[in-house]
Amino acid sequence: MNRITHNWAEHIAFAAAHTHFPRTVAELQDTVRTATRLRPIGARHSFNDIADTPGGIVSLRALERRIEIDTASRTVTVDAGITYAQLCPVLDRAGWALFNLGSIPDFTIVGAVATATHGSGNTNRNLAASVAALEFVDATGALVRLARGDADFGGAVVGLGALGIVTTLTLDLVPRFEVRQTVYHGLDFERVVGAFDALMGSAYSVSLFTHWNGARVDQAWLKSLADAPPPPAEFFGGRAAPAESSPVMGRDPAGTTGQLGVVGPWYDRLTHARIGAIPEIGYEYQSEYFVARHHAGAAMRAIHAIETQLHPALVVAEIRTIAADDLWLSVNYGEDSVGFHFSWLRDWAAVQPALAALEAALAPFAPRPHWGKLFLLPPEAFLPRYPRLADFRALARRHDPSGKFRNAFLEHNVLGP
Ligand SMILES: Cc1cc2nc3c(=O)[nH]c(=O)nc-3n(C[C@H](O)[C@H](O)[C@H](O)COP(=O)(O)OP(=O)(O)OC[C@H]3O[C@@H](n4cnc5c(N)ncnc54)[C@H](O)[C@@H]3O)c2cc1C
């Protein structure tokens, strides 16, 4: 492919007429210096036009692969074109791990970090929080390095591609670990709501999957450390699944990470999809909203009350928890959060009213929408929830005074005109 034309779900046709595939940082710097409008792109997994531009798109997948493990600082430095699928098995073989992963391994790490992508776990922060340092080419073509502790670092990590094109990331490592995954079916909604924190804290990472069906929560996926006590047979009214499950009840579980309590490496259990299982094109839409975790029960009841309005568009919903961080545009900034995710049919006529009903139901809890997914909320509804927004805008202006990396999404939702 010598031109990137669409996002992964193929509903956004990029306006960009050409794609640059620089092979070196110096080549990238030349491209940036001579361009008037540019956007960096990763694996194209975002569901809105955050990565689009009328200028040129820059993909880093041709950059020379770099995986440098520093055992003294317990970090790995990688090129920004790499995906979790490419990095994780290498780390594992070397005895190291990342602390958490999202639902699939196919995003670029830089794309995941730029939008504050997350997995689950009451004490696990989102994936951007593992960044210890980064380098990016700003709009002048200069290479900027920022590390944890630098004044602007918290603004640059979840950068939405607004400050420049990240070329290198240094990530925190932990010693490799093993995980076993146990799935339960048919949890009792009232018991889940009544003991939400305890339930979500009952394993290293817990995901609830549901079609928002009345008195039941369809599934709980518990990802427990291998040496944790064995999981119980009954879990909040649910029973351990007798066979492997898909997140969508009744679908073929092919391509999901190992279940039934079988121990496996962290990277083959913390995601829901195995490496290689996700197709090149995805026929679905996604949305997700984050609210303070102490609102979890009330927010669940609010969604429950409008669930029939979701059904015409809903494929499956997922509920996860994320610990607070201090990255300025993180959807979890300053707040232990719960994320309400929705996979939708790729049918905007059905999705639009469902989203409107959902956003109205969640409004009392001041949700922050996922930067890489679909939402209708106007910026005035969520920007006040980012206390460092003015600092972020100033930082973006400093690194991109001519607006080279701006696009319609950023101007409307984040930076202003
Ligand atoms: C099947 C599927 C499952 C998903 N599961 C999860 C999940 O579990 N948790 C979750 O939180 N999200 C999830 N998402 C959303 C996804 O994580 C985000 O959309 C993420 O940004 C995708 O990464 P990407 O590499 O595709 O980035 P892209 O979508 O290509 O880009 C995202 C953003 O990163 C910027 N960017 C890309 N490269 C660079 C660079 N070099 N320098 C600076 N900025 C850059 C882009 O400009 C853009 O703003 C899922 C998406 C899909 C399709």
Coordinates of C-alpha atoms and ligand atoms in Angstrom, one line a residue:
M1 CA 0.0 0.0 0.0
N2 CA 1.6 3.3 -1.0
R3 CA -1.2 5.5 0.0
I4 CA -3.4 5.3 3.1
T5 CA -6.9 6.2 2.1
H6 CA -9.2 5.0 4.9
N7 CA -9.4 4.3 8.6
W8 CA -9.7 0.7 9.7
A9 CA -13.5 0.7 9.8
E10 CA -13.4 2.2 6.3
H11 CA -16.1 4.7 6.9
I12 CA -13.6 7.7 6.9
A13 CA -12.1 8.4 3.5
F14 CA -9.0 10.5 4.3
A15 CA -8.9 13.8 2.5
A16 CA -5.1 13.6 2.3
A17 CA -3.9 13.2 -1.3
H18 CA -0.6 11.5 -0.4
T19 CA 1.1 9.4 2.4
H20 CA 4.7 9.8 3.4
F21 CA 6.6 6.7 4.6
P22 CA 9.9 8.1 5.9
R23 CA 12.6 5.5 6.5
T24 CA 14.7 7.7 8.8
V25 CA 14.2 10.5 11.3
A26 CA 16.2 12.8 9.1
E27 CA 13.9 12.0 6.1
L28 CA 10.9 12.7 8.4
Q29 CA 12.4 16.1 9.4
D30 CA 12.8 17.1 5.8
T31 CA 9.2 16.1 5.1
V32 CA 7.9 18.2 8.0
R33 CA 10.0 21.2 7.1
T34 CA 8.7 21.4 3.6
A35 CA 5.0 20.5 4.3
T36 CA 2.2 23.0 5.0
R37 CA -0.3 20.5 6.5
L38 CA 0.5 17.0 7.9
R39 CA -1.0 14.4 10.2
P40 CA 0.8 11.4 11.7
I41 CA -1.1 8.1 11.5
G42 CA -0.6 4.7 13.3
A43 CA -2.7 1.6 12.6
R44 CA -5.7 3.7 11.4
H45 CA -7.8 2.2 14.2
S46 CA -9.5 5.4 15.3
F47 CA -13.2 5.8 14.5
N48 CA -13.3 9.5 13.9
D49 CA -11.4 11.9 11.7
I50 CA -8.7 12.6 14.3
A51 CA -5.9 11.4 11.9
D52 CA -7.2 13.1 8.8
T53 CA -5.8 16.2 7.0
P54 CA -6.2 17.9 3.7
G55 CA -2.4 17.8 3.5
G56 CA -0.2 14.7 3.7
I57 CA -0.4 11.7 6.1
V58 CA 2.8 10.4 7.7
S59 CA 3.1 6.7 8.5
L60 CA 6.2 5.6 10.4
R61 CA 5.8 1.9 9.5
A62 CA 8.9 2.1 7.3
L63 CA 11.1 3.5 10.1
E64 CA 13.9 1.1 11.1
R65 CA 12.6 -1.1 13.9
R66 CA 14.2 -0.3 17.3
I67 CA 13.7 -2.3 20.5
E68 CA 16.3 -1.4 23.0
I69 CA 15.9 -2.8 26.5
D70 CA 17.6 -1.0 29.4
T71 CA 17.6 -3.4 32.3
A72 CA 19.1 -0.8 34.7
S73 CA 16.2 1.7 34.2
R74 CA 13.7 -1.1 33.4
T75 CA 12.6 0.6 30.2
V76 CA 12.5 -0.2 26.5
T77 CA 13.0 2.4 23.8
V78 CA 11.1 1.7 20.6
D79 CA 10.5 3.4 17.2
A80 CA 7.1 5.0 16.9
G81 CA 6.0 2.8 14.0
I82 CA 5.9 -0.4 16.1
T83 CA 2.8 -2.2 17.2
Y84 CA 2.1 -4.1 20.5
A85 CA 1.9 -7.3 18.5
Q86 CA 5.5 -6.7 17.2
L87 CA 6.9 -5.6 20.6
C88 CA 5.3 -7.9 23.2
P89 CA 6.7 -11.3 22.2
V90 CA 10.2 -9.8 22.0
L91 CA 9.9 -8.4 25.5
D92 CA 8.5 -11.6 26.8
R93 CA 11.4 -13.6 25.4
A94 CA 13.8 -11.2 27.1
G95 CA 12.0 -11.7 30.5
W96 CA 10.1 -8.4 30.5
A97 CA 6.5 -7.2 30.1
L98 CA 4.3 -4.1 29.8
F99 CA 2.0 -3.7 32.8
N100 CA -1.2 -3.7 30.7
L101 CA -2.6 -3.9 27.2
G102 CA -5.8 -2.9 25.4
S103 CA -8.3 -5.3 23.9
I104 CA -6.3 -6.0 20.8
P105 CA -2.5 -6.0 20.1
D106 CA -2.7 -4.3 16.7
F107 CA -2.5 -0.6 17.4
T108 CA 0.8 1.2 17.1
I109 CA 2.0 2.0 20.5
V110 CA 2.3 5.7 19.6
G111 CA -1.3 5.8 18.3
A112 CA -2.6 4.2 21.5
V113 CA -0.6 6.5 23.7
A114 CA -1.7 9.6 21.7
T115 CA -5.3 8.9 22.5
A116 CA -4.9 7.5 26.1
T117 CA -5.9 4.0 25.1
H118 CA -6.5 1.7 28.1
G119 CA -7.1 -1.8 29.2
S120 CA -8.7 -2.6 32.6
G121 CA -7.8 -3.0 36.3
N122 CA -8.7 -0.9 39.3
T123 CA -5.0 -0.1 39.9
N124 CA -3.9 -0.1 36.3
R125 CA -3.5 3.3 34.6
N126 CA -4.0 3.7 30.8
L127 CA -1.3 2.7 28.4
A128 CA 0.0 6.3 28.0
A129 CA 1.0 6.2 31.6
S130 CA 3.8 3.8 30.9
V131 CA 5.7 6.4 28.7
A132 CA 8.9 7.5 30.5
A133 CA 10.2 9.6 27.6
L134 CA 9.4 10.5 24.0
E135 CA 11.0 12.3 21.1
F136 CA 9.0 14.1 18.4
V137 CA 9.7 16.2 15.3
D138 CA 7.9 19.5 15.8
A139 CA 6.5 21.8 13.1
T140 CA 9.9 23.5 12.5
G141 CA 11.5 20.1 11.9
A142 CA 13.4 20.1 15.2
L143 CA 13.7 16.9 17.2
V144 CA 12.4 17.5 20.8
R145 CA 13.0 15.1 23.7
L146 CA 10.9 15.1 26.8
A147 CA 11.1 12.8 29.8
R148 CA 9.0 12.2 32.9
G149 CA 9.7 15.1 35.3
D150 CA 10.1 17.7 32.5
A151 CA 7.6 20.5 32.8
D152 CA 5.8 19.8 29.4
F153 CA 6.0 16.1 29.6
G154 CA 2.4 15.7 30.9
G155 CA 1.1 17.6 27.9
A156 CA 3.1 15.8 25.3
V157 CA 2.3 12.2 26.0
V158 CA -1.4 12.2 25.2
G159 CA -0.7 14.6 22.4
L160 CA -3.4 13.6 19.8
G161 CA -0.7 14.3 17.2
A162 CA -1.1 18.0 17.8
L163 CA 2.5 18.8 18.9
G164 CA 4.4 16.9 16.2
I165 CA 5.3 13.5 15.0
V166 CA 6.6 11.2 17.7
T167 CA 9.6 9.1 16.5
T168 CA 10.6 7.3 19.7
L169 CA 9.0 6.2 22.9
T170 CA 10.6 4.9 26.1
L171 CA 8.2 2.7 28.1
D172 CA 8.4 1.4 31.6
L173 CA 8.9 -2.4 31.9
V174 CA 8.0 -4.9 34.6
P175 CA 9.3 -8.5 34.9
R176 CA 7.4 -10.9 32.6
F177 CA 4.4 -12.5 34.3
E178 CA 1.8 -15.1 33.6
V179 CA -2.0 -14.7 33.7
R180 CA -5.0 -17.0 33.6
Q181 CA -8.3 -15.9 32.2
T182 CA -11.6 -17.1 33.5
V183 CA -15.0 -16.2 32.0
Y184 CA -18.3 -16.1 33.9
H185 CA -21.7 -16.0 32.3
G186 CA -25.0 -14.5 33.5
L187 CA -24.0 -12.1 36.4
D188 CA -26.8 -10.5 38.5
F189 CA -27.1 -6.8 37.5
E190 CA -28.0 -5.7 41.1
R191 CA -25.1 -7.5 42.7
V192 CA -22.7 -6.1 40.1
V193 CA -23.9 -2.5 40.7
G194 CA -24.0 -3.0 44.5
A195 CA -20.4 -4.2 44.7
F196 CA -18.8 -2.7 41.6
D197 CA -15.4 -1.8 43.1
A198 CA -15.0 -5.1 44.8
L199 CA -16.0 -7.0 41.6
M200 CA -13.7 -5.0 39.4
G201 CA -10.9 -5.4 41.9
S202 CA -11.2 -9.1 42.1
A203 CA -8.5 -9.8 39.5
Y204 CA -5.6 -7.9 37.9
S205 CA -7.8 -6.9 35.0
V206 CA -11.6 -7.3 34.8
S207 CA -13.9 -6.6 31.9
L208 CA -17.7 -6.9 31.9
F209 CA -19.3 -7.6 28.5
T210 CA -23.0 -7.1 28.1
H211 CA -25.8 -6.4 25.7
W212 CA -27.5 -4.4 28.5
N213 CA -30.2 -7.0 28.9
G214 CA -32.3 -6.3 32.0
A215 CA -31.4 -8.1 35.2
R216 CA -28.3 -9.8 33.8
V217 CA -24.8 -8.7 32.9
D218 CA -23.8 -11.2 30.2
Q219 CA -20.1 -11.9 31.0
A220 CA -17.2 -11.1 33.3
W221 CA -13.6 -11.8 32.0
L222 CA -11.2 -12.1 34.9
K223 CA -7.5 -11.9 34.0
S224 CA -5.8 -13.0 37.2
L225 CA -2.1 -13.3 38.0
A226 CA -1.0 -16.9 37.8
D227 CA -0.3 -17.2 41.5
A228 CA -3.6 -15.6 42.6
P229 CA -6.0 -18.0 44.5
P230 CA -8.1 -20.1 42.1
P231 CA -11.3 -18.4 40.9
P232 CA -14.6 -19.4 42.4
A233 CA -17.2 -21.5 40.5
E234 CA -19.8 -18.8 41.2
F235 CA -19.2 -15.0 40.7
F236 CA -21.8 -12.4 41.5
G237 CA -24.6 -14.7 40.4
G238 CA -22.6 -15.8 37.3
R239 CA -21.3 -19.3 36.6
A240 CA -17.9 -20.2 35.2
A241 CA -18.2 -20.7 31.4
P242 CA -17.8 -24.4 30.5
A243 CA -16.1 -23.6 27.1
E244 CA -14.3 -20.6 25.6
S245 CA -16.4 -17.6 24.9
S246 CA -16.6 -14.6 22.5
P247 CA -17.2 -11.2 24.0
V248 CA -20.4 -11.3 22.0
M249 CA -22.6 -14.0 23.7
G250 CA -23.0 -17.0 21.4
R251 CA -20.5 -16.0 18.8
D252 CA -17.5 -18.2 17.7
P253 CA -14.7 -17.5 20.2
A254 CA -12.0 -18.2 17.5
G255 CA -9.2 -15.6 17.8
T256 CA -9.8 -14.8 21.5
T257 CA -6.9 -15.2 24.0
G258 CA -6.9 -18.4 26.1
Q259 CA -9.5 -18.9 28.7
L260 CA -10.7 -21.7 31.1
G261 CA -8.0 -20.8 33.6
V262 CA -5.2 -21.9 31.4
V263 CA -2.0 -20.0 32.4
G264 CA -0.3 -18.1 29.6
P265 CA 2.1 -15.2 29.0
W266 CA 0.8 -11.7 29.9
Y267 CA 0.6 -10.5 26.3
D268 CA -1.6 -13.5 25.3
R269 CA -4.1 -13.0 28.1
L270 CA -4.4 -9.2 28.8
T271 CA -5.7 -8.5 25.3
H272 CA -9.0 -10.1 24.3
A273 CA -7.8 -10.9 20.8
R274 CA -4.8 -12.9 20.0
I275 CA -2.0 -11.6 17.8
G276 CA -3.0 -12.1 14.2
A277 CA -6.7 -12.4 14.9
I278 CA -7.9 -8.9 13.9
P279 CA -8.8 -8.4 10.2
E280 CA -7.3 -5.6 8.1
I281 CA -10.8 -3.9 7.8
G282 CA -13.3 -3.8 10.6
Y283 CA -17.0 -3.5 9.9
E284 CA -18.0 -1.8 13.2
Y285 CA -18.2 1.5 15.0
Q286 CA -17.1 2.1 18.5
S287 CA -17.8 4.7 21.2
E288 CA -16.6 5.0 24.8
Y289 CA -17.2 7.4 27.7
F290 CA -15.3 7.7 31.0
V291 CA -16.8 8.8 34.3
A292 CA -15.4 9.1 37.8
R293 CA -15.4 5.6 39.3
H294 CA -17.5 6.6 42.3
H295 CA -20.3 7.3 39.7
A296 CA -20.1 3.7 38.3
G297 CA -23.2 2.3 39.9
A298 CA -25.4 5.3 39.2
A299 CA -24.1 5.5 35.6
M300 CA -24.9 1.8 35.1
R301 CA -28.4 2.4 36.3
A302 CA -28.8 5.3 34.0
I303 CA -27.7 3.2 31.0
H304 CA -29.9 0.4 32.1
A305 CA -32.9 2.8 32.0
I306 CA -32.4 3.5 28.3
E307 CA -31.0 0.1 27.2
T308 CA -33.8 -0.6 24.7
Q309 CA -32.8 2.5 22.8
L310 CA -29.3 1.1 22.4
H311 CA -30.4 -2.3 21.2
P312 CA -31.0 -1.4 17.5
A313 CA -27.4 -0.4 17.1
L314 CA -25.5 -2.4 19.8
V315 CA -23.2 -5.4 19.1
V316 CA -21.7 -5.6 22.5
A317 CA -20.8 -3.2 25.4
E318 CA -17.8 -3.5 27.7
I319 CA -17.2 -2.0 31.1
R320 CA -13.6 -1.5 32.4
T321 CA -11.8 0.4 35.2
I322 CA -8.8 2.6 34.8
A323 CA -6.7 4.3 37.5
A324 CA -6.0 8.1 37.6
D325 CA -3.0 9.6 35.9
D326 CA -1.6 13.1 35.5
L327 CA -1.3 13.4 31.7
W328 CA -3.1 16.6 30.7
L329 CA -5.4 15.3 28.0
S330 CA -5.8 11.8 29.4
V331 CA -9.4 10.8 29.6
N332 CA -8.5 9.5 33.1
Y333 CA -6.7 12.7 34.2
G334 CA -6.8 13.1 38.0
E335 CA -9.6 10.5 38.4
D336 CA -10.0 6.8 38.9
S337 CA -12.4 6.1 36.1
V338 CA -14.9 3.6 34.7
G339 CA -15.1 3.3 30.9
F340 CA -18.4 2.4 29.2
H341 CA -17.5 1.1 25.8
F342 CA -19.9 0.2 22.9
S343 CA -19.3 -1.7 19.8
W344 CA -22.0 -0.7 17.3
L345 CA -23.2 -2.1 13.9
R346 CA -21.7 0.0 11.1
D347 CA -25.1 1.7 10.5
W348 CA -25.0 5.4 11.4
A349 CA -28.8 5.8 11.1
A350 CA -29.1 3.3 14.0
V351 CA -26.0 4.5 15.9
Q352 CA -26.8 8.2 16.0
P353 CA -30.0 8.0 18.0
A354 CA -28.4 5.4 20.3
L355 CA -25.5 7.7 20.9
A356 CA -27.8 10.6 21.6
A357 CA -29.8 8.6 24.2
L358 CA -26.5 7.4 25.8
E359 CA -25.0 10.8 26.0
A360 CA -28.1 12.2 27.6
A361 CA -28.2 9.4 30.1
L362 CA -24.5 9.9 31.1
A363 CA -24.7 13.7 31.1
P364 CA -25.2 13.9 34.9
F365 CA -21.8 12.2 35.4
A366 CA -19.8 14.6 33.1
P367 CA -18.4 12.0 30.8
R368 CA -15.1 12.4 28.9
P369 CA -15.4 10.7 25.4
H370 CA -12.6 8.5 24.1
W371 CA -10.5 10.6 21.7
G372 CA -10.3 7.9 19.1
K373 CA -14.0 6.8 19.0
L374 CA -17.3 8.2 17.9
F375 CA -19.2 10.8 19.9
L376 CA -21.8 13.5 19.4
L377 CA -21.0 15.6 22.5
P378 CA -20.1 19.3 21.8
P379 CA -16.6 20.3 23.1
E380 CA -18.2 22.6 25.7
A381 CA -19.7 19.5 27.3
F382 CA -16.3 17.9 28.1
L383 CA -13.5 20.4 27.7
P384 CA -14.2 21.9 31.2
R385 CA -13.2 18.4 32.5
Y386 CA -9.6 19.0 31.3
P387 CA -8.1 21.5 33.8
R388 CA -4.8 21.7 31.9
L389 CA -6.5 22.5 28.5
A390 CA -5.1 26.0 28.4
D391 CA -1.6 24.7 29.0
F392 CA -2.0 22.1 26.3
R393 CA -3.2 24.7 23.8
A394 CA -0.2 26.9 24.6
L395 CA 2.2 23.9 24.2
A396 CA 0.6 23.0 20.8
R397 CA 1.0 26.6 19.7
R398 CA 4.6 26.7 20.8
H399 CA 5.5 23.5 18.9
D400 CA 3.2 24.1 15.9
P401 CA 2.8 27.9 15.5
S402 CA 1.7 27.7 11.9
G403 CA -1.0 25.0 12.5
K404 CA 0.7 22.4 10.4
F405 CA -0.6 19.5 12.5
R406 CA -4.0 21.0 13.1
N407 CA -7.1 19.4 11.5
A408 CA -10.9 19.8 11.7
F409 CA -11.2 17.4 14.6
L410 CA -8.6 19.1 16.7
E411 CA -9.9 22.6 16.0
H412 CA -13.4 21.6 16.8
N413 CA -12.8 19.5 19.8
V414 CA -9.6 20.6 21.4
L415 CA -7.6 23.5 20.1
G416 CA -10.3 25.9 19.0
P417 CA -10.2 27.8 15.7
Ligands
LIG1 C1 -10.8 -3.3 17.2 C2 -10.4 -2.2 18.1 C3 -10.3 -2.3 19.5 C4 -10.0 -1.2 20.3 N1 -9.8 -1.5 21.6 C5 -9.5 -0.4 22.4 C6 -9.3 -0.6 23.8 O1 -9.2 -1.8 24.3 N2 -9.0 0.4 24.6 C7 -9.0 1.7 24.1 O2 -8.8 2.6 24.9 N3 -9.2 1.9 22.8 C8 -9.4 0.9 21.9 N4 -9.5 1.1 20.6 C9 -9.2 2.5 20.0 C10 -7.8 2.6 19.7 O3 -6.9 2.2 20.7 C11 -7.4 4.0 19.4 O4 -8.2 4.5 18.4 C12 -5.9 4.2 19.0 O5 -5.6 5.5 18.9 C13 -5.5 3.4 17.8 O6 -4.1 3.4 17.6 P1 -3.6 3.5 16.1 O7 -2.2 3.0 16.0 O8 -4.6 2.8 15.2 O9 -3.7 5.1 15.9 P2 -4.4 6.0 14.7 O10 -5.9 5.7 14.8 O11 -3.8 5.7 13.4 O12 -4.1 7.4 15.3 C14 -4.6 7.8 16.5 C15 -4.0 9.2 16.9 O13 -2.6 9.0 17.1 C16 -1.9 10.0 16.4 N5 -0.6 9.5 16.0 C17 -0.4 8.4 15.3 N6 1.0 8.3 15.1 C18 1.6 9.3 15.7 C19 2.9 9.8 15.8 N7 3.9 9.1 15.3 N8 3.1 10.9 16.5 C20 2.1 11.6 17.1 N9 0.8 11.2 17.0 C21 0.6 10.1 16.3 C22 -2.8 10.3 15.2 O14 -2.5 11.5 14.6 C23 -4.2 10.3 15.8 O15 -4.4 11.5 16.4 C24 -9.8 0.1 19.7 C25 -9.9 0.2 18.3 C26 -10.2 -0.9 17.5 C27 -10.3 -0.7 16.1

